[in-house]
Amino acid sequence: DVKVTQSSRYLVKRTGEKVFLECVQDMDHENMFWYRQDPGLGLRLIYFSYDVKMKEKGDIPEGYSVSREKKERFSLILESASTNQTSMYLCASSLGHTNTEAFFGQGTRLTVV
Amino acid sequence: GQQVMQIPQYQHVQEGEDFTTYCNSSTTLSNIQWYKQRPGGHPVFLIQLVKSGEVKKQKRLTFQFGEAKKNSSLHITATQTTDVGTYFCAGRIRGSTLGRLYFGRGTQLTVWP
């Protein structure tokens, strides 16, 4: 079974903190994604990586950065957390060609206070 | 802006009634995928459609991809309480970065007994 593992299920951070969300996949997938899920807004893509050290901005990259130094690991960084970044964050991965499904992690519920 | 539109946002049905969710794009899609997210869970892949006019069935679920490859639908016959969740469509827009999926906002289905 493909496994996408996010480091934390729940996180509480203070405004202004630098926050790291980690995601690891074990299926040698080329593509990895970070989504943010808010009620009524669906899944919004923050960043997308299609290879090691390669990344592409998604729909809402402001306030976030990413790192992919190894193929299996994709990190989302909140440089200075703000309360409007309180949300559910979902990581996903997929194989590197067109017609493949995405596998999602369990999600990290981040609360910024 | 939203590349893939999905309606309705919410649907409440009585057990045994049918349910349909619709997905539309202003641009041609290379493929369309459907995901289901149970309450408290993460999105799980259901199916992928690639060919123009394609129809696929999974038990009580019927998936269609439009002739112009700009729209898709998911129809559930005789809903059951186990069908509860949010259904997302996701498409790859022709010409976009390989592997990148554009998600609709989802349709949240509630089924009461």
PDB file of C-alpha atoms in Angstrom:
ATOM      1  CA  ASP A   1       0.000   0.000   0.000  1.00  0.00           C
ATOM      2  CA  VAL A   2       1.135   3.487  -0.805  1.00  0.00           C
ATOM      3  CA  LYS A   3       1.716   5.488   2.279  1.00  0.00           C
ATOM      4  CA  VAL A   4       1.817   9.238   2.600  1.00  0.00           C
ATOM      5  CA  THR A   5       2.667  10.204   6.132  1.00  0.00           C
ATOM      6  CA  GLN A   6       2.352  13.657   7.628  1.00  0.00           C
ATOM      7  CA  SER A   7       4.433  14.305  10.709  1.00  0.00           C
ATOM      8  CA  SER A   8       1.659  15.661  12.924  1.00  0.00           C
ATOM      9  CA  ARG A   9      -2.081  15.206  13.103  1.00  0.00           C
ATOM     10  CA  TYR A  10      -2.622  18.309  15.213  1.00  0.00           C
ATOM     11  CA  LEU A  11      -0.421  21.354  15.777  1.00  0.00           C
ATOM     12  CA  VAL A  12      -0.899  24.525  17.779  1.00  0.00           C
ATOM     13  CA  LYS A  13       1.518  27.376  17.098  1.00  0.00           C
ATOM     14  CA  ARG A  14       1.790  31.003  18.069  1.00  0.00           C
ATOM     15  CA  THR A  15       1.509  33.947  15.709  1.00  0.00           C
ATOM     16  CA  GLY A  16       4.896  34.809  14.240  1.00  0.00           C
ATOM     17  CA  GLU A  17       6.425  31.356  14.743  1.00  0.00           C
ATOM     18  CA  LYS A  18       8.148  29.558  11.893  1.00  0.00           C
ATOM     19  CA  VAL A  19       6.266  26.327  11.292  1.00  0.00           C
ATOM     20  CA  PHE A  20       7.388  23.211   9.464  1.00  0.00           C
ATOM     21  CA  LEU A  21       4.950  20.617   8.165  1.00  0.00           C
ATOM     22  CA  GLU A  22       6.596  17.438   6.973  1.00  0.00           C
ATOM     23  CA  CYS A  23       5.359  14.869   4.503  1.00  0.00           C
ATOM     24  CA  VAL A  24       6.968  11.571   3.500  1.00  0.00           C
ATOM     25  CA  GLN A  25       5.859   9.100   0.821  1.00  0.00           C
ATOM     26  CA  ASP A  26       7.187   5.592   0.351  1.00  0.00           C
ATOM     27  CA  MET A  27       6.312   4.866  -3.286  1.00  0.00           C
ATOM     28  CA  ASP A  28       9.035   6.713  -5.152  1.00  0.00           C
ATOM     29  CA  HIS A  29       6.529   9.212  -6.558  1.00  0.00           C
ATOM     30  CA  GLU A  30       7.848  12.133  -8.547  1.00  0.00           C
ATOM     31  CA  ASN A  31       4.998  14.517  -7.765  1.00  0.00           C
ATOM     32  CA  MET A  32       4.184  15.862  -4.332  1.00  0.00           C
ATOM     33  CA  PHE A  33       1.614  18.452  -3.347  1.00  0.00           C
ATOM     34  CA  TRP A  34       0.553  20.598  -0.435  1.00  0.00           C
ATOM     35  CA  TYR A  35      -3.107  21.548  -0.226  1.00  0.00           C
ATOM     36  CA  ARG A  36      -5.036  23.611   2.217  1.00  0.00           C
ATOM     37  CA  GLN A  37      -8.629  22.649   2.990  1.00  0.00           C
ATOM     38  CA  ASP A  38     -11.135  25.104   4.448  1.00  0.00           C
ATOM     39  CA  PRO A  39     -14.932  24.657   4.720  1.00  0.00           C
ATOM     40  CA  GLY A  40     -16.671  25.615   1.501  1.00  0.00           C
ATOM     41  CA  LEU A  41     -13.402  26.259  -0.347  1.00  0.00           C
ATOM     42  CA  GLY A  42     -12.421  22.707  -1.212  1.00  0.00           C
ATOM     43  CA  LEU A  43      -8.784  21.781  -1.771  1.00  0.00           C
ATOM     44  CA  ARG A  44      -6.575  24.701  -2.699  1.00  0.00           C
ATOM     45  CA  LEU A  45      -3.110  23.994  -4.002  1.00  0.00           C
ATOM     46  CA  ILE A  46      -0.327  25.804  -2.160  1.00  0.00           C
ATOM     47  CA  TYR A  47       2.728  24.321  -3.864  1.00  0.00           C
ATOM     48  CA  PHE A  48       3.518  21.453  -6.134  1.00  0.00           C
ATOM     49  CA  SER A  49       6.846  19.684  -6.683  1.00  0.00           C
ATOM     50  CA  TYR A  50       7.429  17.503  -9.747  1.00  0.00           C
ATOM     51  CA  ASP A  51      10.993  16.470  -8.929  1.00  0.00           C
ATOM     52  CA  VAL A  52      13.680  16.922  -6.317  1.00  0.00           C
ATOM     53  CA  LYS A  53      14.396  20.623  -5.833  1.00  0.00           C
ATOM     54  CA  MET A  54      11.745  21.508  -8.418  1.00  0.00           C
ATOM     55  CA  LYS A  55       8.616  23.356  -7.386  1.00  0.00           C
ATOM     56  CA  GLU A  56       5.744  25.300  -8.812  1.00  0.00           C
ATOM     57  CA  LYS A  57       3.459  27.772  -7.102  1.00  0.00           C
ATOM     58  CA  GLY A  58      -0.117  26.755  -6.711  1.00  0.00           C
ATOM     59  CA  ASP A  59      -3.137  28.969  -6.242  1.00  0.00           C
ATOM     60  CA  ILE A  60      -2.327  30.336  -2.774  1.00  0.00           C
ATOM     61  CA  PRO A  61       1.472  30.363  -2.205  1.00  0.00           C
ATOM     62  CA  GLU A  62       1.622  33.635  -0.285  1.00  0.00           C
ATOM     63  CA  GLY A  63       3.011  33.171   3.210  1.00  0.00           C
ATOM     64  CA  TYR A  64       4.341  29.677   2.434  1.00  0.00           C
ATOM     65  CA  SER A  65       7.497  28.139   1.079  1.00  0.00           C
ATOM     66  CA  VAL A  66       8.473  24.534   0.402  1.00  0.00           C
ATOM     67  CA  SER A  67      11.519  22.348   0.367  1.00  0.00           C
ATOM     68  CA  ARG A  68      12.199  19.104  -1.454  1.00  0.00           C
ATOM     69  CA  GLU A  69      15.753  17.975  -0.931  1.00  0.00           C
ATOM     70  CA  LYS A  70      14.941  14.270  -1.220  1.00  0.00           C
ATOM     71  CA  LYS A  71      12.422  12.565  -3.451  1.00  0.00           C
ATOM     72  CA  GLU A  72      10.404  11.073  -0.623  1.00  0.00           C
ATOM     73  CA  ARG A  73      10.086  14.179   1.518  1.00  0.00           C
ATOM     74  CA  PHE A  74       8.223  17.430   0.901  1.00  0.00           C
ATOM     75  CA  SER A  75       8.154  20.128   3.570  1.00  0.00           C
ATOM     76  CA  LEU A  76       5.790  23.062   3.856  1.00  0.00           C
ATOM     77  CA  ILE A  77       7.119  26.079   5.716  1.00  0.00           C
ATOM     78  CA  LEU A  78       5.109  28.900   7.194  1.00  0.00           C
ATOM     79  CA  GLU A  79       7.729  31.630   7.524  1.00  0.00           C
ATOM     80  CA  SER A  80       5.761  33.633  10.103  1.00  0.00           C
ATOM     81  CA  ALA A  81       2.520  31.959  11.082  1.00  0.00           C
ATOM     82  CA  SER A  82      -0.619  34.052  11.161  1.00  0.00           C
ATOM     83  CA  THR A  83      -4.098  33.291  12.456  1.00  0.00           C
ATOM     84  CA  ASN A  84      -5.489  33.197   8.912  1.00  0.00           C
ATOM     85  CA  GLN A  85      -3.278  30.190   8.266  1.00  0.00           C
ATOM     86  CA  THR A  86      -5.289  28.133  10.736  1.00  0.00           C
ATOM     87  CA  SER A  87      -6.513  25.289   8.548  1.00  0.00           C
ATOM     88  CA  MET A  88      -6.286  21.629   7.571  1.00  0.00           C
ATOM     89  CA  TYR A  89      -3.188  20.916   5.502  1.00  0.00           C
ATOM     90  CA  LEU A  90      -3.103  17.895   3.227  1.00  0.00           C
ATOM     91  CA  CYS A  91      -0.066  16.434   1.525  1.00  0.00           C
ATOM     92  CA  ALA A  92      -0.417  14.216  -1.537  1.00  0.00           C
ATOM     93  CA  SER A  93       1.823  12.375  -3.980  1.00  0.00           C
ATOM     94  CA  SER A  94       1.471  10.814  -7.420  1.00  0.00           C
ATOM     95  CA  LEU A  95       3.576   9.208 -10.116  1.00  0.00           C
ATOM     96  CA  GLY A  96       5.270  11.508 -12.581  1.00  0.00           C
ATOM     97  CA  HIS A  97       3.097  11.129 -15.671  1.00  0.00           C
ATOM     98  CA  THR A  98      -0.344  12.346 -16.620  1.00  0.00           C
ATOM     99  CA  ASN A  99      -2.877   9.766 -15.721  1.00  0.00           C
ATOM    100  CA  THR A 100      -2.191   8.694 -12.199  1.00  0.00           C
ATOM    101  CA  GLU A 101      -4.136   9.053  -9.003  1.00  0.00           C
ATOM    102  CA  ALA A 102      -3.063  11.147  -6.059  1.00  0.00           C
ATOM    103  CA  PHE A 103      -2.572   9.560  -2.647  1.00  0.00           C
ATOM    104  CA  PHE A 104      -3.250  11.758   0.339  1.00  0.00           C
ATOM    105  CA  GLY A 105      -1.848  11.860   3.836  1.00  0.00           C
ATOM    106  CA  GLN A 106      -4.080  11.984   6.891  1.00  0.00           C
ATOM    107  CA  GLY A 107      -3.815  15.744   7.165  1.00  0.00           C
ATOM    108  CA  THR A 108      -2.449  18.165   9.757  1.00  0.00           C
ATOM    109  CA  ARG A 109      -4.882  20.379  11.593  1.00  0.00           C
ATOM    110  CA  LEU A 110      -2.907  23.549  12.298  1.00  0.00           C
ATOM    111  CA  THR A 111      -4.180  26.145  14.741  1.00  0.00           C
ATOM    112  CA  VAL A 112      -2.352  29.458  14.994  1.00  0.00           C
ATOM    113  CA  VAL A 113      -3.139  31.398  18.155  1.00  0.00           C
TER     114      VAL A 113
ATOM    115  CA  GLY B   1      -9.638  31.831 -10.270  1.00  0.00           C
ATOM    116  CA  GLN B   2     -11.344  28.486  -9.966  1.00  0.00           C
ATOM    117  CA  GLN B   3     -10.457  26.397 -13.016  1.00  0.00           C
ATOM    118  CA  VAL B   4     -12.762  23.494 -12.286  1.00  0.00           C
ATOM    119  CA  MET B   5     -16.260  24.277 -11.050  1.00  0.00           C
ATOM    120  CA  GLN B   6     -18.353  21.777  -9.147  1.00  0.00           C
ATOM    121  CA  ILE B   7     -22.025  21.913  -8.169  1.00  0.00           C
ATOM    122  CA  PRO B   8     -23.927  21.658  -5.977  1.00  0.00           C
ATOM    123  CA  GLN B   9     -21.893  22.545  -2.915  1.00  0.00           C
ATOM    124  CA  TYR B  10     -24.239  20.643  -0.592  1.00  0.00           C
ATOM    125  CA  GLN B  11     -26.832  17.928  -1.148  1.00  0.00           C
ATOM    126  CA  HIS B  12     -29.095  16.386   1.449  1.00  0.00           C
ATOM    127  CA  VAL B  13     -31.005  13.254   0.444  1.00  0.00           C
ATOM    128  CA  GLN B  14     -33.046  10.602   2.093  1.00  0.00           C
ATOM    129  CA  GLU B  15     -31.634   7.102   1.974  1.00  0.00           C
ATOM    130  CA  GLY B  16     -32.708   5.432  -1.251  1.00  0.00           C
ATOM    131  CA  GLU B  17     -32.824   8.640  -3.308  1.00  0.00           C
ATOM    132  CA  ASP B  18     -30.403   9.283  -6.153  1.00  0.00           C
ATOM    133  CA  PHE B  19     -27.612  11.857  -6.079  1.00  0.00           C
ATOM    134  CA  THR B  20     -25.644  13.620  -8.803  1.00  0.00           C
ATOM    135  CA  THR B  21     -22.718  16.025  -8.680  1.00  0.00           C
ATOM    136  CA  TYR B  22     -21.448  17.937 -11.710  1.00  0.00           C
ATOM    137  CA  CYS B  23     -18.048  19.190 -12.678  1.00  0.00           C
ATOM    138  CA  ASN B  24     -17.293  21.788 -15.388  1.00  0.00           C
ATOM    139  CA  SER B  25     -14.204  23.341 -16.861  1.00  0.00           C
ATOM    140  CA  SER B  26     -13.939  26.214 -19.356  1.00  0.00           C
ATOM    141  CA  THR B  27     -10.896  24.516 -20.895  1.00  0.00           C
ATOM    142  CA  THR B  28     -10.364  21.016 -22.190  1.00  0.00           C
ATOM    143  CA  LEU B  29      -9.313  18.441 -19.645  1.00  0.00           C
ATOM    144  CA  SER B  30      -6.829  15.659 -20.355  1.00  0.00           C
ATOM    145  CA  ASN B  31      -8.501  13.509 -17.738  1.00  0.00           C
ATOM    146  CA  ILE B  32     -10.943  13.730 -14.848  1.00  0.00           C
ATOM    147  CA  GLN B  33     -10.592  11.990 -11.513  1.00  0.00           C
ATOM    148  CA  TRP B  34     -13.083  11.579  -8.706  1.00  0.00           C
ATOM    149  CA  TYR B  35     -12.297  11.383  -5.001  1.00  0.00           C
ATOM    150  CA  LYS B  36     -14.349  10.731  -1.898  1.00  0.00           C
ATOM    151  CA  GLN B  37     -13.566  12.187   1.507  1.00  0.00           C
ATOM    152  CA  ARG B  38     -15.389  10.703   4.465  1.00  0.00           C
ATOM    153  CA  PRO B  39     -16.039  12.985   7.453  1.00  0.00           C
ATOM    154  CA  GLY B  40     -12.786  13.323   9.389  1.00  0.00           C
ATOM    155  CA  GLY B  41     -10.850  11.530   6.676  1.00  0.00           C
ATOM    156  CA  HIS B  42      -8.700  12.367   3.697  1.00  0.00           C
ATOM    157  CA  PRO B  43      -9.620  12.241  -0.009  1.00  0.00           C
ATOM    158  CA  VAL B  44      -9.473   8.772  -1.518  1.00  0.00           C
ATOM    159  CA  PHE B  45      -9.308   8.103  -5.240  1.00  0.00           C
ATOM    160  CA  LEU B  46     -12.401   6.547  -6.783  1.00  0.00           C
ATOM    161  CA  ILE B  47     -11.864   6.516 -10.529  1.00  0.00           C
ATOM    162  CA  GLN B  48     -10.301   8.193 -13.538  1.00  0.00           C
ATOM    163  CA  LEU B  49     -11.842   8.930 -16.941  1.00  0.00           C
ATOM    164  CA  VAL B  50      -9.687   9.717 -19.930  1.00  0.00           C
ATOM    165  CA  LYS B  51     -11.652   9.253 -23.140  1.00  0.00           C
ATOM    166  CA  SER B  52     -14.249  11.571 -24.588  1.00  0.00           C
ATOM    167  CA  GLY B  53     -17.755  10.337 -23.754  1.00  0.00           C
ATOM    168  CA  GLU B  54     -16.434   7.671 -21.393  1.00  0.00           C
ATOM    169  CA  VAL B  55     -18.816   6.086 -18.895  1.00  0.00           C
ATOM    170  CA  LYS B  56     -17.659   3.898 -16.034  1.00  0.00           C
ATOM    171  CA  LYS B  57     -19.607   2.164 -13.300  1.00  0.00           C
ATOM    172  CA  GLN B  58     -18.704   1.038  -9.824  1.00  0.00           C
ATOM    173  CA  LYS B  59     -21.689  -0.742  -8.313  1.00  0.00           C
ATOM    174  CA  ARG B  60     -24.204   2.067  -7.633  1.00  0.00           C
ATOM    175  CA  LEU B  61     -21.851   4.817  -8.866  1.00  0.00           C
ATOM    176  CA  THR B  62     -21.820   5.955 -12.494  1.00  0.00           C
ATOM    177  CA  PHE B  63     -19.157   8.331 -13.786  1.00  0.00           C
ATOM    178  CA  GLN B  64     -19.336  10.183 -17.088  1.00  0.00           C
ATOM    179  CA  PHE B  65     -16.876  12.304 -19.029  1.00  0.00           C
ATOM    180  CA  GLY B  66     -18.372  14.693 -21.566  1.00  0.00           C
ATOM    181  CA  GLU B  67     -17.845  14.491 -25.292  1.00  0.00           C
ATOM    182  CA  ALA B  68     -15.933  17.774 -25.308  1.00  0.00           C
ATOM    183  CA  LYS B  69     -13.903  16.694 -22.247  1.00  0.00           C
ATOM    184  CA  LYS B  70     -15.006  19.798 -20.389  1.00  0.00           C
ATOM    185  CA  ASN B  71     -17.515  18.307 -18.005  1.00  0.00           C
ATOM    186  CA  SER B  72     -18.115  15.250 -15.901  1.00  0.00           C
ATOM    187  CA  SER B  73     -20.674  13.853 -13.516  1.00  0.00           C
ATOM    188  CA  LEU B  74     -20.952  11.339 -10.722  1.00  0.00           C
ATOM    189  CA  HIS B  75     -24.323   9.729 -10.145  1.00  0.00           C
ATOM    190  CA  ILE B  76     -25.164   7.540  -7.179  1.00  0.00           C
ATOM    191  CA  THR B  77     -28.258   5.372  -7.436  1.00  0.00           C
ATOM    192  CA  ALA B  78     -30.235   4.596  -4.293  1.00  0.00           C
ATOM    193  CA  THR B  79     -27.958   6.305  -1.799  1.00  0.00           C
ATOM    194  CA  GLN B  80     -26.994   4.611   1.443  1.00  0.00           C
ATOM    195  CA  THR B  81     -25.725   6.104   4.691  1.00  0.00           C
ATOM    196  CA  THR B  82     -22.272   4.805   3.788  1.00  0.00           C
ATOM    197  CA  ASP B  83     -22.228   7.230   0.843  1.00  0.00           C
ATOM    198  CA  VAL B  84     -21.958  10.211   3.201  1.00  0.00           C
ATOM    199  CA  GLY B  85     -18.950  12.394   2.516  1.00  0.00           C
ATOM    200  CA  THR B  86     -17.585  15.028   0.187  1.00  0.00           C
ATOM    201  CA  TYR B  87     -17.045  14.130  -3.447  1.00  0.00           C
ATOM    202  CA  PHE B  88     -14.377  15.983  -5.384  1.00  0.00           C
ATOM    203  CA  CYS B  89     -13.628  16.047  -9.062  1.00  0.00           C
ATOM    204  CA  ALA B  90     -10.102  16.834 -10.194  1.00  0.00           C
ATOM    205  CA  GLY B  91      -8.882  17.371 -13.707  1.00  0.00           C
ATOM    206  CA  ARG B  92      -5.657  17.905 -15.528  1.00  0.00           C
ATOM    207  CA  ILE B  93      -5.998  20.931 -17.756  1.00  0.00           C
ATOM    208  CA  ARG B  94      -4.501  20.402 -21.177  1.00  0.00           C
ATOM    209  CA  GLY B  95      -1.218  22.276 -21.444  1.00  0.00           C
ATOM    210  CA  SER B  96      -0.663  22.600 -17.715  1.00  0.00           C
ATOM    211  CA  THR B  97       2.323  21.159 -15.879  1.00  0.00           C
ATOM    212  CA  LEU B  98       2.414  17.392 -16.031  1.00  0.00           C
ATOM    213  CA  GLY B  99       0.874  15.878 -12.936  1.00  0.00           C
ATOM    214  CA  ARG B 100      -0.835  18.991 -11.653  1.00  0.00           C
ATOM    215  CA  LEU B 101      -4.509  18.435 -10.811  1.00  0.00           C
ATOM    216  CA  TYR B 102      -7.180  21.122 -10.486  1.00  0.00           C
ATOM    217  CA  PHE B 103      -9.772  20.250  -7.882  1.00  0.00           C
ATOM    218  CA  GLY B 104     -13.385  21.325  -7.761  1.00  0.00           C
ATOM    219  CA  ARG B 105     -14.675  22.633  -4.428  1.00  0.00           C
ATOM    220  CA  GLY B 106     -16.503  19.409  -3.747  1.00  0.00           C
ATOM    221  CA  THR B 107     -20.086  18.376  -3.084  1.00  0.00           C
ATOM    222  CA  GLN B 108     -20.885  17.470   0.492  1.00  0.00           C
ATOM    223  CA  LEU B 109     -23.470  14.689   0.585  1.00  0.00           C
ATOM    224  CA  THR B 110     -25.609  14.047   3.628  1.00  0.00           C
ATOM    225  CA  VAL B 111     -27.857  10.997   3.697  1.00  0.00           C
ATOM    226  CA  TRP B 112     -30.463  10.611   6.372  1.00  0.00           C
ATOM    227  CA  PRO B 113     -32.070   7.255   7.117  1.00  0.00           C
TER     228      PRO B 113
END
